[in-house]
mmCIF file of C-alpha atoms and ligand atoms in Angstrom:
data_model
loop_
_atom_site.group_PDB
_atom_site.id
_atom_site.type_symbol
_atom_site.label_atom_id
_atom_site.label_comp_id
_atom_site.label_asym_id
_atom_site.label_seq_id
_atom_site.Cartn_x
_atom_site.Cartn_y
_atom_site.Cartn_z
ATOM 1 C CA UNK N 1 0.000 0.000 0.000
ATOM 2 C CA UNK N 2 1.574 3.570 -0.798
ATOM 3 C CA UNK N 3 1.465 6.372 1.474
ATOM 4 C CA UNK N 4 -0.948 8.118 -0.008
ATOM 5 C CA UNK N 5 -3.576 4.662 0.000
ATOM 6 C CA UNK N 6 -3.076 4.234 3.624
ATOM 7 C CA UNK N 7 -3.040 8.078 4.813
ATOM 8 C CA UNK N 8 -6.620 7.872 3.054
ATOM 9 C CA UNK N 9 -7.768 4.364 4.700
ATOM 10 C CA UNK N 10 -7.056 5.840 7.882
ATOM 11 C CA UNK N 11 -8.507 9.001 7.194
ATOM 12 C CA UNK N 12 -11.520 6.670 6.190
ATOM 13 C CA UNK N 13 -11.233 4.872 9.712
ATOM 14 C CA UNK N 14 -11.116 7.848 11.692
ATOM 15 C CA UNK N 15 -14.133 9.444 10.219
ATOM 16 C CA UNK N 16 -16.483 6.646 10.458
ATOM 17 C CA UNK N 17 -15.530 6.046 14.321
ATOM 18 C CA UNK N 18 -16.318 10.165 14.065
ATOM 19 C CA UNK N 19 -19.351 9.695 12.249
ATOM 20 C CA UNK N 20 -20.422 6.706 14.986
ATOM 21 C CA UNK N 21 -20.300 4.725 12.133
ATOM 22 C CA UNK N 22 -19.973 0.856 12.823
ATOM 23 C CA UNK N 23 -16.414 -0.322 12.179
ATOM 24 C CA UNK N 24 -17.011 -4.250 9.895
ATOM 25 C CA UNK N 25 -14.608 -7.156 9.642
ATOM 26 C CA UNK N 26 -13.785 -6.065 6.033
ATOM 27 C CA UNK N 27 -13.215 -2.886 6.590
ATOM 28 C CA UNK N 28 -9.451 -1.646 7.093
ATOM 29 C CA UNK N 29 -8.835 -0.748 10.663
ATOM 30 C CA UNK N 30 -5.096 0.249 12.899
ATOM 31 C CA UNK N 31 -3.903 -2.798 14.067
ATOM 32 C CA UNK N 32 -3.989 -1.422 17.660
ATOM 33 C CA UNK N 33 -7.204 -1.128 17.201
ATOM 34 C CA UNK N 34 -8.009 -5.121 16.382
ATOM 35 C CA UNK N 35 -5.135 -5.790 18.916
ATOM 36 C CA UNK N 36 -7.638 -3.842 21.263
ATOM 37 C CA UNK N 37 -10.388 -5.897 20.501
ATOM 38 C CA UNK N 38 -9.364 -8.828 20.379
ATOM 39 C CA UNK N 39 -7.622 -8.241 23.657
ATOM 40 C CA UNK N 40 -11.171 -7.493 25.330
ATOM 41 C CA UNK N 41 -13.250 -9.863 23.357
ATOM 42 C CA UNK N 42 -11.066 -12.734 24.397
ATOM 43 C CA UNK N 43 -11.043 -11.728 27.896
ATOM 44 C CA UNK N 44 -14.440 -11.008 27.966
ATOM 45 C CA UNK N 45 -14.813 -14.366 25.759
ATOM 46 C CA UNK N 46 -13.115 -16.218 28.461
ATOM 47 C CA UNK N 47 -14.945 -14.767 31.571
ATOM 48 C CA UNK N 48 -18.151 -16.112 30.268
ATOM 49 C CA UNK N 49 -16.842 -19.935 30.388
ATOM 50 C CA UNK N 50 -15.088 -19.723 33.329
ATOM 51 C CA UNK N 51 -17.700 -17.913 35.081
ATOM 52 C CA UNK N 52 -20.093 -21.275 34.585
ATOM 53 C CA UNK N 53 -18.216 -22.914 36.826
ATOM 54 C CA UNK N 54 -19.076 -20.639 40.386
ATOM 55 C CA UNK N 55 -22.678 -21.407 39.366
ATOM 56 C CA UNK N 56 -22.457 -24.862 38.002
ATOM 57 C CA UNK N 57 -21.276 -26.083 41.281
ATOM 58 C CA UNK N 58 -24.597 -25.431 42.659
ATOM 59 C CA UNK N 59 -26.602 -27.246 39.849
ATOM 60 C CA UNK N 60 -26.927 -30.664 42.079
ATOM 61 C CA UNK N 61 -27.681 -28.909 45.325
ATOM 62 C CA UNK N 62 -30.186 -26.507 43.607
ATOM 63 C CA UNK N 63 -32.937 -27.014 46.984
ATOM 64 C CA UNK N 64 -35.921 -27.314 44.173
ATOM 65 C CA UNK N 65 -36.802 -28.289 40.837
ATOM 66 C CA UNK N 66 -37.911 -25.045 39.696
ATOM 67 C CA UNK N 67 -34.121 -23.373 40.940
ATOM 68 C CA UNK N 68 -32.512 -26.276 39.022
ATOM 69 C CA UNK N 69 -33.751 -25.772 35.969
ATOM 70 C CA UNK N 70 -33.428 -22.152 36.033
ATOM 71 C CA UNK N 71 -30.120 -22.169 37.283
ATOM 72 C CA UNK N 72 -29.295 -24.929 34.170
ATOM 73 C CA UNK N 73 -30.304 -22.450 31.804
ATOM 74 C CA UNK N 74 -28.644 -19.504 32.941
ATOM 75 C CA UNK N 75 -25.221 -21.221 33.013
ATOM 76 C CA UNK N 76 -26.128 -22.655 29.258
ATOM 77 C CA UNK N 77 -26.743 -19.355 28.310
ATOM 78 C CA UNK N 78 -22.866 -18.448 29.987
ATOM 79 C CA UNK N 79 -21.909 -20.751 27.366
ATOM 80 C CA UNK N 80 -23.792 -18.569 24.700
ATOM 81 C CA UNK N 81 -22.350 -15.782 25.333
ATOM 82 C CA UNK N 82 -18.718 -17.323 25.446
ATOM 83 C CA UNK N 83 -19.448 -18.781 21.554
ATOM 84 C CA UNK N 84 -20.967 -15.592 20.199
ATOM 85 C CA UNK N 85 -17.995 -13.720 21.828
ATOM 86 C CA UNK N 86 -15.115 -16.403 20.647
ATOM 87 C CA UNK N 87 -17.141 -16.057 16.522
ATOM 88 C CA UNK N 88 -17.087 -12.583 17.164
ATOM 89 C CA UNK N 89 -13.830 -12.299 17.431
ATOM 90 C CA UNK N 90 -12.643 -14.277 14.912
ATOM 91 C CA UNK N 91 -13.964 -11.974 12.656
ATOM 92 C CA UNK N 92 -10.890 -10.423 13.424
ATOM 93 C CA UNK N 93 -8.455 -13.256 12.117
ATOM 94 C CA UNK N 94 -7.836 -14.875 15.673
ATOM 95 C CA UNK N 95 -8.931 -18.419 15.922
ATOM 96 C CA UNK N 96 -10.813 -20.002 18.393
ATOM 97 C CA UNK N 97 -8.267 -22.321 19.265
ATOM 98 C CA UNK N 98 -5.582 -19.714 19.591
ATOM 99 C CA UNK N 99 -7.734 -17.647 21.948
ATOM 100 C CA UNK N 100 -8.251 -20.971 23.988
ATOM 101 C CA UNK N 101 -4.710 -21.676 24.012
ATOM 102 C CA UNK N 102 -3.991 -18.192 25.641
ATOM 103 C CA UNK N 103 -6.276 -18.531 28.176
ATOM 104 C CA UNK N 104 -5.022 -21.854 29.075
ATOM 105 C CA UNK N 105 -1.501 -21.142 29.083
ATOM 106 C CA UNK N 106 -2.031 -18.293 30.989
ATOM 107 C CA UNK N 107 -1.423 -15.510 28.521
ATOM 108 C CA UNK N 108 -4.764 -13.969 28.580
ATOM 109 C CA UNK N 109 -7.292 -13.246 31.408
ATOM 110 C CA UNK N 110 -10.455 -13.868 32.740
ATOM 111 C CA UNK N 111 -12.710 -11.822 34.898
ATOM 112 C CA UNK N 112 -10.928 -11.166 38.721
ATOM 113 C CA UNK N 113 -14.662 -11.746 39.974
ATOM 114 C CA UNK N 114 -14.697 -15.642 39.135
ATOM 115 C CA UNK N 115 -11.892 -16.857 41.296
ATOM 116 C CA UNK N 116 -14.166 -16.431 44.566
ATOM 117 C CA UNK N 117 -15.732 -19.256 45.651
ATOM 118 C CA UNK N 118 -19.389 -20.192 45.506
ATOM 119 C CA UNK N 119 -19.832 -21.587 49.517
ATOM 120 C CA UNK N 120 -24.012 -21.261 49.965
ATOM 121 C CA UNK N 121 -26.864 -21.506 48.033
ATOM 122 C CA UNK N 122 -26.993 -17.531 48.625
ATOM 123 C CA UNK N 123 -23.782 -17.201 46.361
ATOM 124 C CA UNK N 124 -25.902 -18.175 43.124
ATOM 125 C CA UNK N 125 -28.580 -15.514 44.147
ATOM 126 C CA UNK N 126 -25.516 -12.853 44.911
ATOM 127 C CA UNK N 127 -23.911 -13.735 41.543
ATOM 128 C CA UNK N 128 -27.085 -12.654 39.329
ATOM 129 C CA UNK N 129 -28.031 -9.825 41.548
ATOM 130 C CA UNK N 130 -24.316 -8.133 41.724
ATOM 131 C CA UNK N 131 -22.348 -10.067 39.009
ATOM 132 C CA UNK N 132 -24.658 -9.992 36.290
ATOM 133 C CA UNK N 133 -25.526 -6.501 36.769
ATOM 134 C CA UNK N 134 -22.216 -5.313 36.607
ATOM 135 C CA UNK N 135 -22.301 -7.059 33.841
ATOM 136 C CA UNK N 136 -25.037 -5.290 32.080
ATOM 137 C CA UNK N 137 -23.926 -2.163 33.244
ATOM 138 C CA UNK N 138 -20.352 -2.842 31.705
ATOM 139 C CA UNK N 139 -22.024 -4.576 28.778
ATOM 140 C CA UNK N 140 -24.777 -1.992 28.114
ATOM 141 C CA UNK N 141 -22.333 0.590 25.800
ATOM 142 C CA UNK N 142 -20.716 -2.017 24.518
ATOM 143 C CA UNK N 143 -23.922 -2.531 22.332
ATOM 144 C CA UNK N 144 -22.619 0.796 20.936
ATOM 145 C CA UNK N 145 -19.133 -0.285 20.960
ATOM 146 C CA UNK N 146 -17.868 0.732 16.973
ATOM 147 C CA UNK N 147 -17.068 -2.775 15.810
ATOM 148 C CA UNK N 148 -20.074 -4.078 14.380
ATOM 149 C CA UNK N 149 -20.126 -8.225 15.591
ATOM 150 C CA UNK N 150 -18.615 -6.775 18.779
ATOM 151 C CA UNK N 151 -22.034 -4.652 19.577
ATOM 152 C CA UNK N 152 -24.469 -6.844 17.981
ATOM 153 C CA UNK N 153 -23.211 -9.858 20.038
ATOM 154 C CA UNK N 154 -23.883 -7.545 22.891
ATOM 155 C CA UNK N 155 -27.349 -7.106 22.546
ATOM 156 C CA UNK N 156 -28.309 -10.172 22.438
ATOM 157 C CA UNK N 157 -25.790 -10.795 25.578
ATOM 158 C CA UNK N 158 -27.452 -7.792 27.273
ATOM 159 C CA UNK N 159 -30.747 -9.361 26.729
ATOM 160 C CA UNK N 160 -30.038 -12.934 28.732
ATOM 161 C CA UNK N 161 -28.078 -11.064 31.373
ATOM 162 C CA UNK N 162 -30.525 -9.127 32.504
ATOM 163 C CA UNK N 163 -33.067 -12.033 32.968
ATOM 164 C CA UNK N 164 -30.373 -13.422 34.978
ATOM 165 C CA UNK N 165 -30.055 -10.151 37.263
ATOM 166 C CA UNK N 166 -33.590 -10.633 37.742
ATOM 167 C CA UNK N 167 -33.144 -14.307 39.082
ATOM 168 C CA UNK N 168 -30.853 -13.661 41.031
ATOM 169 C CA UNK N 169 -32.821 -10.702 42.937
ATOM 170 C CA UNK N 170 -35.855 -12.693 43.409
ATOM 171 C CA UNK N 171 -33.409 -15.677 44.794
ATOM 172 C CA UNK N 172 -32.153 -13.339 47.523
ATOM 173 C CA UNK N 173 -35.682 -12.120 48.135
ATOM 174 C CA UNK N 174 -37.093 -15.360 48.810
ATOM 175 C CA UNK N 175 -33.839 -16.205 51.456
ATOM 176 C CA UNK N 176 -34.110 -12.806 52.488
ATOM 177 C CA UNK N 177 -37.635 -12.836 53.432
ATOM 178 C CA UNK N 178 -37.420 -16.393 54.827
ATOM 179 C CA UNK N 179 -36.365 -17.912 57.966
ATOM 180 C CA UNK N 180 -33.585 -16.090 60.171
ATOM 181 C CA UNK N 181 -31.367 -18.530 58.871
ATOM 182 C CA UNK N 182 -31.693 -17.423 55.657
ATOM 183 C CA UNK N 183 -31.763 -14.275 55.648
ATOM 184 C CA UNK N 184 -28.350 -14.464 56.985
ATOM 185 C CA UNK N 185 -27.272 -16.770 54.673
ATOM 186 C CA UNK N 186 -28.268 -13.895 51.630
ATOM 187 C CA UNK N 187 -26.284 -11.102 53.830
ATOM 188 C CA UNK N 188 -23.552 -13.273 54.098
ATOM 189 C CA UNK N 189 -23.427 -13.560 50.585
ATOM 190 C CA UNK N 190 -24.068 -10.195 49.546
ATOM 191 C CA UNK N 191 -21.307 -9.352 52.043
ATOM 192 C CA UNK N 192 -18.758 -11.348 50.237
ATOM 193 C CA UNK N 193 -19.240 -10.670 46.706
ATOM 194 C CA UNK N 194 -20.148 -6.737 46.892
ATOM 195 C CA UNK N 195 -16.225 -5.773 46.852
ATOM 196 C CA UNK N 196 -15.311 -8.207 43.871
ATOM 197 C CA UNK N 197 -18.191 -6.818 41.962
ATOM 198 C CA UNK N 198 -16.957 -3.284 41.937
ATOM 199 C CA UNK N 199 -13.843 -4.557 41.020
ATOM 200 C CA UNK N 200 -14.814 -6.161 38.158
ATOM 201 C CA UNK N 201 -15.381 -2.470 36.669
ATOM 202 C CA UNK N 202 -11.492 -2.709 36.156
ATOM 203 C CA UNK N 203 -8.623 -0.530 37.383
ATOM 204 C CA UNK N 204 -9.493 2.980 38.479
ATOM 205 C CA UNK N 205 -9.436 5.638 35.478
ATOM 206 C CA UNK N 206 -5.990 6.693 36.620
ATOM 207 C CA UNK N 207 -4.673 3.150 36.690
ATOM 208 C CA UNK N 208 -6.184 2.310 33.639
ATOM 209 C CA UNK N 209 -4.252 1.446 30.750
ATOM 210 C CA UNK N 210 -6.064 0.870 27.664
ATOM 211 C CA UNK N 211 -9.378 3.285 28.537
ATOM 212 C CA UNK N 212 -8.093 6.583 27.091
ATOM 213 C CA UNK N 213 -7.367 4.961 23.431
ATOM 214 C CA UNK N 214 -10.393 2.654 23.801
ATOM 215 C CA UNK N 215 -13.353 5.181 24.426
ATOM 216 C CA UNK N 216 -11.347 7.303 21.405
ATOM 217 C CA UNK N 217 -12.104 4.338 19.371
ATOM 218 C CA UNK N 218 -15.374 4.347 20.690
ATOM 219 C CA UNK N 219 -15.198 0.576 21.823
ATOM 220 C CA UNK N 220 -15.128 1.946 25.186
ATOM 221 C CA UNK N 221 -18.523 4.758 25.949
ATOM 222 C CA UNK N 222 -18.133 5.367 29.529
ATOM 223 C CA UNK N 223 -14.855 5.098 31.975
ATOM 224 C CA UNK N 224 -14.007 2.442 34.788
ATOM 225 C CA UNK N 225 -14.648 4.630 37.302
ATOM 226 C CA UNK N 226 -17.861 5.874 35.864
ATOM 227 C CA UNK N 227 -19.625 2.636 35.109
ATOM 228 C CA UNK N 228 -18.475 1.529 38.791
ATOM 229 C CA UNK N 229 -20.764 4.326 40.015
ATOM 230 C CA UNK N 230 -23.775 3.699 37.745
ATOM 231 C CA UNK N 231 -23.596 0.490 39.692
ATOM 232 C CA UNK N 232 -23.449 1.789 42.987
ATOM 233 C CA UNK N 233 -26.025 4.258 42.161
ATOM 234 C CA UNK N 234 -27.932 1.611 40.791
ATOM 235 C CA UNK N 235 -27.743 -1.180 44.061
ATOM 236 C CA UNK N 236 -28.255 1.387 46.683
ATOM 237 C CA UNK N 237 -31.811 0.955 46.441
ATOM 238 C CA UNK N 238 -32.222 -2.641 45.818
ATOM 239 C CA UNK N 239 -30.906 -3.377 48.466
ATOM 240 C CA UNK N 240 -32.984 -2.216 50.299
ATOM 241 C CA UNK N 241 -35.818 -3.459 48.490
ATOM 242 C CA UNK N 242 -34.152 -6.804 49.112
ATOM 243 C CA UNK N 243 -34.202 -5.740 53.258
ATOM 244 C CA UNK N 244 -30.378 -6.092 52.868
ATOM 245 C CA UNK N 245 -26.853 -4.051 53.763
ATOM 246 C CA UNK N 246 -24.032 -3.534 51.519
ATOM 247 C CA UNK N 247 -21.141 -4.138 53.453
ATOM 248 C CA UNK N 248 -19.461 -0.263 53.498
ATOM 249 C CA UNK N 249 -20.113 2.339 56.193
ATOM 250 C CA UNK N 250 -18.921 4.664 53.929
ATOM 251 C CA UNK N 251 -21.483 4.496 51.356
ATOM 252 C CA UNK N 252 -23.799 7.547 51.695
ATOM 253 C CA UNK N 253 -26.048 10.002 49.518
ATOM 254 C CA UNK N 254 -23.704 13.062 48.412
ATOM 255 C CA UNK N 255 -26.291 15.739 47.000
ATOM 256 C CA UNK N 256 -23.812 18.193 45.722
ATOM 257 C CA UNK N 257 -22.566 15.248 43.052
ATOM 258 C CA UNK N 258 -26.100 13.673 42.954
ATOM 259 C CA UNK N 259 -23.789 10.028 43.507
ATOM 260 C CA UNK N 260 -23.682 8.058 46.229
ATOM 261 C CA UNK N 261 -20.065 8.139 47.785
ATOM 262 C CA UNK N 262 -18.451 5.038 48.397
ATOM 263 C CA UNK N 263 -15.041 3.588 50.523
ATOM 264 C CA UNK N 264 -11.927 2.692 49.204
ATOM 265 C CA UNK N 265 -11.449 -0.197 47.380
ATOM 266 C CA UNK N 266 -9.176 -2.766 47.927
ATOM 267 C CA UNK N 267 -6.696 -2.657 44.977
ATOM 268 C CA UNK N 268 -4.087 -5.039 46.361
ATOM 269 C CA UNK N 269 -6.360 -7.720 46.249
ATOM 270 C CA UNK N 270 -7.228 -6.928 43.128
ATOM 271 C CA UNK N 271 -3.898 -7.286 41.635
ATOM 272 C CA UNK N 272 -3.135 -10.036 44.110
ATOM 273 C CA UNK N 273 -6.110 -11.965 42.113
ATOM 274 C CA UNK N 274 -5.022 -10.630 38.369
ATOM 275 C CA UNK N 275 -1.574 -12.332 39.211
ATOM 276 C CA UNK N 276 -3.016 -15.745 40.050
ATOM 277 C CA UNK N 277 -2.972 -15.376 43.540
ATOM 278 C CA UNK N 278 -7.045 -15.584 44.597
ATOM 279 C CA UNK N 279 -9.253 -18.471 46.136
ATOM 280 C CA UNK N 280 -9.779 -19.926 43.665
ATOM 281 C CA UNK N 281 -7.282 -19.205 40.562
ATOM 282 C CA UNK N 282 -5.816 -22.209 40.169
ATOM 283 C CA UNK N 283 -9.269 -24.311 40.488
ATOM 284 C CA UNK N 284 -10.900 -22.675 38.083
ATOM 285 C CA UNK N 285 -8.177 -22.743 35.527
ATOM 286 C CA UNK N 286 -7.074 -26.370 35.940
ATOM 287 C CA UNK N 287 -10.697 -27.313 35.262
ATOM 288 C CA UNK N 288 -11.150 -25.581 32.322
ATOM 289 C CA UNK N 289 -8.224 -27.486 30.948
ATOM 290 C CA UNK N 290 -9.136 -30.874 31.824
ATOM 291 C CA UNK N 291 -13.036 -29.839 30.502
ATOM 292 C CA UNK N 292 -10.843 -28.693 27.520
ATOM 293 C CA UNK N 293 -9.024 -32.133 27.081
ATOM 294 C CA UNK N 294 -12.596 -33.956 27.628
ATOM 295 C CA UNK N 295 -14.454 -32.363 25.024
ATOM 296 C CA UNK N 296 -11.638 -33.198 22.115
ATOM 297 C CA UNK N 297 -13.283 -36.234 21.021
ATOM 298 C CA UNK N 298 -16.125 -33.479 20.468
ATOM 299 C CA UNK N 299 -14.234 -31.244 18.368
ATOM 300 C CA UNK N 300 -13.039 -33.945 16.693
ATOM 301 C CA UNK N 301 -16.358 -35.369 15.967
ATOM 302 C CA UNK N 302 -17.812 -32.157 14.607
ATOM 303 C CA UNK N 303 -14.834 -31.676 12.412
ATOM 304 C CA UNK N 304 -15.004 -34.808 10.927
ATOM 305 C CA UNK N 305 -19.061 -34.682 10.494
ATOM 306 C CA UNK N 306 -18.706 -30.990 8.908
ATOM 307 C CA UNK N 307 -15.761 -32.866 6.479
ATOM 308 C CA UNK N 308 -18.271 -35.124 5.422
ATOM 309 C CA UNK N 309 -21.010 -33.257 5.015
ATOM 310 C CA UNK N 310 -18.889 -30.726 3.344
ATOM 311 C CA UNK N 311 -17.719 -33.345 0.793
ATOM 312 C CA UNK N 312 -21.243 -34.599 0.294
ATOM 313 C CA UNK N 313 -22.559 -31.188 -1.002
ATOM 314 C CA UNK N 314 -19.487 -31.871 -3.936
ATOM 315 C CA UNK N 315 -20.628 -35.243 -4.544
ATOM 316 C CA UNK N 316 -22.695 -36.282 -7.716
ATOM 317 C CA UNK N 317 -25.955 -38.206 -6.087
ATOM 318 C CA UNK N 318 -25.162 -41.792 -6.493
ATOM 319 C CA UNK N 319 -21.588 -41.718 -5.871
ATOM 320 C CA UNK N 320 -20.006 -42.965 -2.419
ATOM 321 C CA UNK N 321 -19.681 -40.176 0.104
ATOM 322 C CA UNK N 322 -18.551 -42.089 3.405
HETATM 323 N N1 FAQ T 401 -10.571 -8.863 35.939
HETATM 324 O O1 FAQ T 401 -6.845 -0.663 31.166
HETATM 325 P P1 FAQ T 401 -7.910 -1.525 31.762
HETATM 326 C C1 FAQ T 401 -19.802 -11.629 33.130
HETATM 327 C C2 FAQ T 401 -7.352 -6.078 33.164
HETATM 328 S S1 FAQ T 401 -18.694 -11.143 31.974
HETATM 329 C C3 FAQ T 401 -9.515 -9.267 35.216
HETATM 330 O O2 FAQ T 401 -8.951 -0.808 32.518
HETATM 331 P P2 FAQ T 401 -9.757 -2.360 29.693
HETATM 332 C C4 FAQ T 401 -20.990 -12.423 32.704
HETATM 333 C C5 FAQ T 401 -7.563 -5.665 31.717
HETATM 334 O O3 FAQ T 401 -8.024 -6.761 30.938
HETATM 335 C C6 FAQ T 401 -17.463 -10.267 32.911
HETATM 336 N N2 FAQ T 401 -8.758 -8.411 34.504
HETATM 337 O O4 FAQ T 401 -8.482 -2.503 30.650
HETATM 338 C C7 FAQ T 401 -21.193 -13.538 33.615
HETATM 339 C C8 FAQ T 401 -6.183 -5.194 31.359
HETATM 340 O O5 FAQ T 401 -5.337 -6.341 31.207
HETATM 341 P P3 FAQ T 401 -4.500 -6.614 29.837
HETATM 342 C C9 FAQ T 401 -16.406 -9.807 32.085
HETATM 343 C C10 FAQ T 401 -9.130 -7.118 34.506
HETATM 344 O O6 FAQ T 401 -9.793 -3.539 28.812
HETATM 345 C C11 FAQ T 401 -21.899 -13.395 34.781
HETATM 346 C C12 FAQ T 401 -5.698 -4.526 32.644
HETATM 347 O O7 FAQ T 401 -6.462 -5.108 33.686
HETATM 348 N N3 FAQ T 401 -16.832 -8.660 31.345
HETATM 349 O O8 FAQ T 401 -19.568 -11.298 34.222
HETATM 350 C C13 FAQ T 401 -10.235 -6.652 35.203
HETATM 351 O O9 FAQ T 401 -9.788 -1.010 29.086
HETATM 352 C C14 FAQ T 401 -22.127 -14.478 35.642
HETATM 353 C C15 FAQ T 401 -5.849 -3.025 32.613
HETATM 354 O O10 FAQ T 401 -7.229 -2.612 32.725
HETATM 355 C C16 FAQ T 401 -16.076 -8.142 30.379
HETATM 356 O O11 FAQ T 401 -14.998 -8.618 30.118
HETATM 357 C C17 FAQ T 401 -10.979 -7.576 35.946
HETATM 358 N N4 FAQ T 401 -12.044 -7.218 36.675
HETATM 359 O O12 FAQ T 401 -11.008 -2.399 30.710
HETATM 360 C C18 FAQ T 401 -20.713 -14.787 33.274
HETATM 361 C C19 FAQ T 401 -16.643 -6.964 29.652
HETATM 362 N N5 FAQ T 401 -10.342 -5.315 35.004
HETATM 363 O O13 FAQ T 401 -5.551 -6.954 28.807
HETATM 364 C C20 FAQ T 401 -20.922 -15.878 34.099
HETATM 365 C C21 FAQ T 401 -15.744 -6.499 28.583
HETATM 366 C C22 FAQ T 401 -9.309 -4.967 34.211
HETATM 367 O O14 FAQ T 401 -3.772 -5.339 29.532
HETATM 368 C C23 FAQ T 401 -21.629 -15.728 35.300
HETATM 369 N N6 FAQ T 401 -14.503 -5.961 29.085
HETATM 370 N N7 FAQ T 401 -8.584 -6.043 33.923
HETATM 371 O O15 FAQ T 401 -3.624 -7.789 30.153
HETATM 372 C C24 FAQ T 401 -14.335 -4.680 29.460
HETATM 373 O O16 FAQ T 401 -15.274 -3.886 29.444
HETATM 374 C C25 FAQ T 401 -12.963 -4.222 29.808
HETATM 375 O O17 FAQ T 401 -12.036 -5.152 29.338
HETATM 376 C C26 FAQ T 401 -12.725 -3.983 31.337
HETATM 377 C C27 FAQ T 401 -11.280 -3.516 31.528
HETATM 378 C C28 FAQ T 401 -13.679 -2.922 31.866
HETATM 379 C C29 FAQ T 401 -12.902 -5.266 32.122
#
């Protein structure tokens, strides 16, 4: 490409991001730019397999029919959202398998918020109250993001997550308006994931590496810091719906910035968890690996069905095809 062809490509680029035009897989782009997405898309990708697994443990301890089977779908849809994400990004030249690789190997993340571990039935109701909806909240203005399968997967994503929210709020209400027992067993909970959840917003803005070039781009709308108190803002007053406390003395009304203020976050445990160090790191990786190693015979078996059917459609009728 000459100078000239590439200044005008870019110039092409920059004008449709401008223009909030969508950004499609044909269409020339920086390579930052796919390096950026297909650095979030794969982590983002990879949260939504590795987050079945918190959930799935419950799945034979659900305490009624009617849980089970919601709590079965919700975690099939986890696996949804992990397959639009991984075809998503492959629109971008990455395979499946490489992505996989990287997350196995270590060289790409997951999620912080998924290496805590599930220990009551309360957890499950925590996760789609808290986890979920900072989920949605992240995942809202992504459907806007400026890469077109990128946004489109969203909605759909954005769709199933917020059914899940829902389950999970009417899970806590039911322990929280039951027996003293359970009601404490939904604090508990909500006590133990509230922290992880706003730190699942990422980094604060000033710590935060990649937000200034990604909300230029326009695959980032809104900041860390600023979708971490939409969320705040947002659980003050279910909780209290839900006749529970979120675990910070600090949190208060502040009318002059119309936000609710909130305490310090713990970063070091943050980092301590991006690094490998949390509850359950190592669990949750090592048994995506062996599920990994289980399902081959699967891949292999689709493979080879798709080969055949693919040479079928080239076959004259009448001749062999097995
Ligand atoms: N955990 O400069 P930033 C779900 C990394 S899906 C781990 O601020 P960026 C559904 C970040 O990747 C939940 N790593 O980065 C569900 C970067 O590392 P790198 C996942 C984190 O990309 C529910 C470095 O720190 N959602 O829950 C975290 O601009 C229930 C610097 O950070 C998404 O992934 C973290 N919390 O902003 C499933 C949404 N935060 O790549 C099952 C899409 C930051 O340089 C059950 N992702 N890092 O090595 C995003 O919106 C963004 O990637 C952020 C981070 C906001 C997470």
């Amino acid at each position: 490409m000459t100078a000239v062809t590439a200044d005008a490509y870019e110039a092409a680029f920059d004008a449709a991001v401008a223009a909030d035009e969508r950004i499609e897989p044909r269409d020339w782009m920086p390579d930052a730019y796919r390096a950026t997405l297909v650095r979030q898309m794969a982590q983002h990708a990879h949260s939504e397999i590795i987050g079945m697994q918190p959930e799935a443990n419950w799945i034979t301890r659900a305490p009624s029919l009617r849980r089970k089977a919601i709590l079965m779908a919700k975690v099939q849809d986890e696996a949804g959202h992990g397959l639009y994400l991984y075809s998503a990004a492959e629109t971008l030249g990455t395979s499946r398998d490489e992505l996989l690789d990287k997350l196995h190997t270590g060289r790409q993340k997951y999620s912080s918020i998924f290496n805590y571990p599930t220990l009551t039935w309360a957890d499950v109701g925590a996760i789609g109250w808290l986890v979920d909806g900072a989920a949605i909240t992240n995942q809202v203005p992504l459907c806007r993001c400026s890469y077109g399968p990128y946004a489109r997967a969203m909605v759909r994503v954005c769709k199933e997550e917020s059914f899940h929210q829902r389950q999970g709020y009417e899970l806590l209400l039911a322990l929280s308006r039951g027996t003293p027992e359970q009601h404490a067993m939904a604090q508990d909970a909500v006590d133990r994931w509230w922290w992880p959840s706003l730190m699942m917003f990422g980094p604060p803005d000033d710590a935060s590496a990649h937000s200034a070039q990604s909300m230029a781009w326009k695959i980032k709308r809104h900041s860390n810091d600023e979708l971490r108190q939409r969320f705040v803002d947002i659980c003050v007053p279910q909780a209290e719906s839900l006749g529970l406390t979120l675990p910070d003395p600090d949190l208060r009304w502040n009318e002059e910035r119309g936000h609710h203020d909130f305490g310090a976050i713990d970063w070091t445990e943050f980092h301590e968890v991006l690094k490998g160090n949390g509850p359950c790191n190592e669990q949750r990786i090592t048994q995506r690996r062996r599920a990994h190693e289980e399902g081959a015979w699967v891949r292999e078996a689709a493979a080879a069905y798709a080969e055949k059917h693919r040479t079928a459609q080239h076959t004259e009728p009448g001749e062999a095809t097995a």
